């Protein structure tokens, strides 16, 4: 069927002009038109076209296009791909705006936008197309207008892109600051944990040293004799007193013996004192001899 339609379209081709006007078309046979690259002039006027398919913009061989007296409400967004288009008739449609890509139609020399509910700004820019001169001026003015819109959109896009980049940089800076803060926090927590462990270590070491010191002290005290094992002071004073008395008695006895020896063996025995001493000695000896107990001991 597609071949049949292509053959039908080919039969309508007159040189480089293809007339499909008044064919009651509701859609454009793009595939069949693409097969006829020689048809650089295409007339689709006076049909029932409401929209153009997106692949219509692949017909880049078109130089002259007539879409007048249809019901087009909008053109494809990439309509600007028809870069070879020089003549465009959009009379009596339902267009309000044109796609921004319209600014790319650098070869457009003739344009008719009459009898469309255009945006007031666009309608003023387009003006009338009552003769060849006005239609050419309309093409120039509309292209300039669409290029200005495109430039403004590009600038706005650049501003948005720049704002997004700056926002991204800000987010990255905030993220880096947050990460740095987290690193600092972890570092501080690590230092605090280390300090806590060090204090615990010092405390344990001090407790251990104190325990060892106490153990040594208890060991030394265990080895020393208890302080209460010393002899009491009163008995020691008693012992010293007995020794002193004994010394006195021995001294007295020695004196007596010396006196007796002097009175017995020296020339002083005839002295009154020695006579008394000798007499006392003899009496004591006589008394001791008469004492029965002492005799037994002797």
Tab-separated table of N, CA and C in Angstrom, residues 137-199:
chain	number	residue	atom	x	y	z
A	137	UNK	N	9.893	40.976	4.382
A	137	UNK	CA	10.197	41.668	5.634
A	137	UNK	C	9.701	40.875	6.841
A	138	UNK	N	8.541	40.248	6.681
A	138	UNK	CA	7.999	39.416	7.759
A	138	UNK	C	8.978	38.285	8.107
A	139	UNK	N	9.548	37.665	7.056
A	139	UNK	CA	10.506	36.579	7.293
A	139	UNK	C	11.717	37.086	8.073
A	140	UNK	N	12.236	38.256	7.676
A	140	UNK	CA	13.425	38.811	8.351
A	140	UNK	C	13.116	39.148	9.803
A	141	UNK	N	11.970	39.856	10.021
A	141	UNK	CA	11.641	40.291	11.375
A	141	UNK	C	11.339	39.110	12.301
A	142	UNK	N	10.597	38.155	11.788
A	142	UNK	CA	10.264	36.984	12.621
A	142	UNK	C	11.524	36.203	12.982
A	143	UNK	N	12.411	36.018	12.011
A	143	UNK	CA	13.670	35.320	12.312
A	143	UNK	C	14.468	36.058	13.388
A	144	UNK	N	14.558	37.379	13.271
A	144	UNK	CA	15.277	38.158	14.286
A	144	UNK	C	14.617	38.004	15.658
A	145	UNK	N	13.285	38.074	15.645
A	145	UNK	CA	12.537	37.931	16.906
A	145	UNK	C	12.773	36.561	17.535
A	146	UNK	N	12.688	35.525	16.730
A	146	UNK	CA	12.872	34.174	17.267
A	146	UNK	C	14.318	33.948	17.712
A	147	UNK	N	15.261	34.572	16.990
A	147	UNK	CA	16.651	34.463	17.411
A	147	UNK	C	16.875	35.168	18.745
A	148	UNK	N	16.207	36.313	18.945
A	148	UNK	CA	16.311	37.013	20.233
A	148	UNK	C	15.745	36.142	21.354
A	149	UNK	N	14.589	35.515	21.056
A	149	UNK	CA	13.999	34.619	22.058
A	149	UNK	C	14.938	33.454	22.346
A	150	UNK	N	15.510	32.899	21.270
A	150	UNK	CA	16.440	31.782	21.450
A	150	UNK	C	17.650	32.216	22.279
A	151	UNK	N	18.186	33.417	21.985
A	151	UNK	CA	19.343	33.914	22.741
A	151	UNK	C	18.980	34.097	24.208
A	152	UNK	N	17.770	34.670	24.435
A	152	UNK	CA	17.340	34.866	25.821
A	152	UNK	C	17.168	33.530	26.532
A	153	UNK	N	16.608	32.572	25.836
A	153	UNK	CA	16.461	31.249	26.437
A	153	UNK	C	17.819	30.599	26.687
A	154	UNK	N	18.740	30.814	25.735
A	154	UNK	CA	20.090	30.274	25.934
A	154	UNK	C	20.739	30.916	27.153
A	155	UNK	N	20.566	32.271	27.262
A	155	UNK	CA	21.140	32.951	28.425
A	155	UNK	C	20.485	32.471	29.723
A	156	UNK	N	19.164	32.315	29.655
A	156	UNK	CA	18.460	31.820	30.833
A	156	UNK	C	18.904	30.410	31.185
A	157	UNK	N	19.097	29.614	30.141
A	157	UNK	CA	19.591	28.256	30.369
A	157	UNK	C	20.995	28.281	30.963
A	158	UNK	N	21.816	29.229	30.439
A	158	UNK	CA	23.166	29.368	30.976
A	158	UNK	C	23.127	29.842	32.426
A	159	UNK	N	22.205	30.792	32.697
A	159	UNK	CA	22.089	31.268	34.081
A	159	UNK	C	21.658	30.136	35.009
A	160	UNK	N	20.684	29.357	34.548
A	160	UNK	CA	20.238	28.221	35.353
A	160	UNK	C	21.361	27.210	35.545
A	161	UNK	N	22.091	26.976	34.432
A	161	UNK	CA	23.207	26.040	34.515
A	161	UNK	C	24.265	26.563	35.476
A	162	UNK	N	24.554	27.883	35.374
A	162	UNK	CA	25.528	28.483	36.275
A	162	UNK	C	25.045	28.418	37.726
A	163	UNK	N	23.731	28.709	37.897
A	163	UNK	CA	23.169	28.639	39.247
A	163	UNK	C	23.246	27.215	39.791
A	164	UNK	N	22.958	26.242	38.902
A	164	UNK	CA	23.047	24.846	39.336
A	164	UNK	C	24.480	24.475	39.683
A	165	UNK	N	25.436	24.986	38.862
A	165	UNK	CA	26.844	24.706	39.162
A	165	UNK	C	27.256	25.323	40.493
A	166	UNK	N	26.824	26.596	40.682
A	166	UNK	CA	27.158	27.257	41.937
A	166	UNK	C	26.497	26.550	43.117
A	167	UNK	N	25.246	26.125	42.900
A	167	UNK	CA	24.568	25.383	43.956
A	167	UNK	C	25.276	24.063	44.238
A	168	UNK	N	25.724	23.423	43.156
A	168	UNK	CA	26.461	22.170	43.323
A	168	UNK	C	27.775	22.412	44.061
A	169	UNK	N	28.464	23.519	43.686
A	169	UNK	CA	29.698	23.864	44.395
A	169	UNK	C	29.421	24.152	45.864
A	170	UNK	N	28.303	24.866	46.100
A	170	UNK	CA	27.941	25.173	47.479
A	170	UNK	C	27.646	23.896	48.251
A	171	UNK	N	26.901	22.983	47.610
A	171	UNK	CA	26.610	21.708	48.269
A	171	UNK	C	27.887	20.929	48.530
A	172	UNK	N	28.790	20.949	47.530
A	172	UNK	CA	30.058	20.246	47.718
A	172	UNK	C	30.866	20.879	48.847
A	173	UNK	N	30.867	22.235	48.882
A	173	UNK	CA	31.594	22.929	49.958
A	173	UNK	C	30.978	22.601	51.319
A	174	UNK	N	29.641	22.610	51.366
A	174	UNK	CA	28.971	22.256	52.614
A	174	UNK	C	29.256	20.810	53.001
A	175	UNK	N	29.272	19.936	51.990
A	175	UNK	CA	29.574	18.537	52.262
A	175	UNK	C	30.998	18.385	52.772
A	176	UNK	N	31.938	19.121	52.121
A	176	UNK	CA	33.331	19.055	52.593
A	176	UNK	C	33.449	19.602	54.013
A	177	UNK	N	32.740	20.717	54.272
A	177	UNK	CA	32.774	21.292	55.619
A	177	UNK	C	32.179	20.314	56.635
A	178	UNK	N	31.091	19.673	56.230
A	178	UNK	CA	30.455	18.697	57.114
A	178	UNK	C	31.384	17.519	57.368
A	179	UNK	N	32.029	17.039	56.306
A	179	UNK	CA	32.967	15.927	56.465
A	179	UNK	C	34.145	16.336	57.333
A	180	UNK	N	34.646	17.588	57.118
A	180	UNK	CA	35.755	18.076	57.949
A	180	UNK	C	35.318	18.167	59.408
A	181	UNK	N	34.094	18.639	59.629
A	181	UNK	CA	33.576	18.734	60.994
A	181	UNK	C	33.447	17.350	61.613
A	182	UNK	N	32.964	16.403	60.817
A	182	UNK	CA	32.843	15.038	61.331
A	182	UNK	C	34.211	14.445	61.636
A	183	UNK	N	35.201	14.723	60.734
A	183	UNK	CA	36.561	14.236	61.011
A	183	UNK	C	37.112	14.848	62.290
A	184	UNK	N	36.877	16.163	62.454
A	184	UNK	CA	37.349	16.838	63.664
A	184	UNK	C	36.674	16.271	64.905
A	185	UNK	N	35.368	15.984	64.780
A	185	UNK	CA	34.640	15.404	65.900
A	185	UNK	C	35.179	14.025	66.232
A	186	UNK	N	35.407	13.200	65.199
A	186	UNK	CA	35.966	11.865	65.445
A	186	UNK	C	37.364	11.965	66.058
A	187	UNK	N	38.149	12.940	65.574
A	187	UNK	CA	39.493	13.135	66.109
A	187	UNK	C	39.424	13.526	67.575
A	188	UNK	N	38.493	14.454	67.904
A	188	UNK	CA	38.358	14.880	69.295
A	188	UNK	C	37.870	13.735	70.172
A	189	UNK	N	36.898	12.969	69.669
A	189	UNK	CA	36.416	11.824	70.438
A	189	UNK	C	37.519	10.791	70.646
A	190	UNK	N	38.337	10.596	69.614
A	190	UNK	CA	39.450	9.653	69.735
A	190	UNK	C	40.451	10.134	70.769
A	191	UNK	N	40.743	11.459	70.752
A	191	UNK	CA	41.676	12.024	71.729
A	191	UNK	C	41.114	11.899	73.142
A	192	UNK	N	39.806	12.170	73.292
A	192	UNK	CA	39.183	12.041	74.608
A	192	UNK	C	39.199	10.591	75.083
A	193	UNK	N	38.944	9.669	74.179
A	193	UNK	CA	38.985	8.255	74.537
A	193	UNK	C	40.395	7.847	74.943
A	194	UNK	N	41.387	8.339	74.218
A	194	UNK	CA	42.775	8.031	74.551
A	194	UNK	C	43.142	8.601	75.911
A	195	UNK	N	42.695	9.841	76.180
A	195	UNK	CA	42.973	10.467	77.471
A	195	UNK	C	42.288	9.705	78.591
A	196	UNK	N	41.064	9.239	78.352
A	196	UNK	CA	40.358	8.451	79.362
A	196	UNK	C	41.093	7.144	79.656
A	197	UNK	N	41.542	6.466	78.610
A	197	UNK	CA	42.291	5.224	78.817
A	197	UNK	C	43.602	5.488	79.544
A	198	UNK	N	44.243	6.634	79.225
A	198	UNK	CA	45.501	6.958	79.900
A	198	UNK	C	45.275	7.191	81.390
A	199	UNK	N	44.176	7.918	81.722
A	199	UNK	CA	43.877	8.147	83.137
A	199	UNK	C	43.567	6.834	83.851
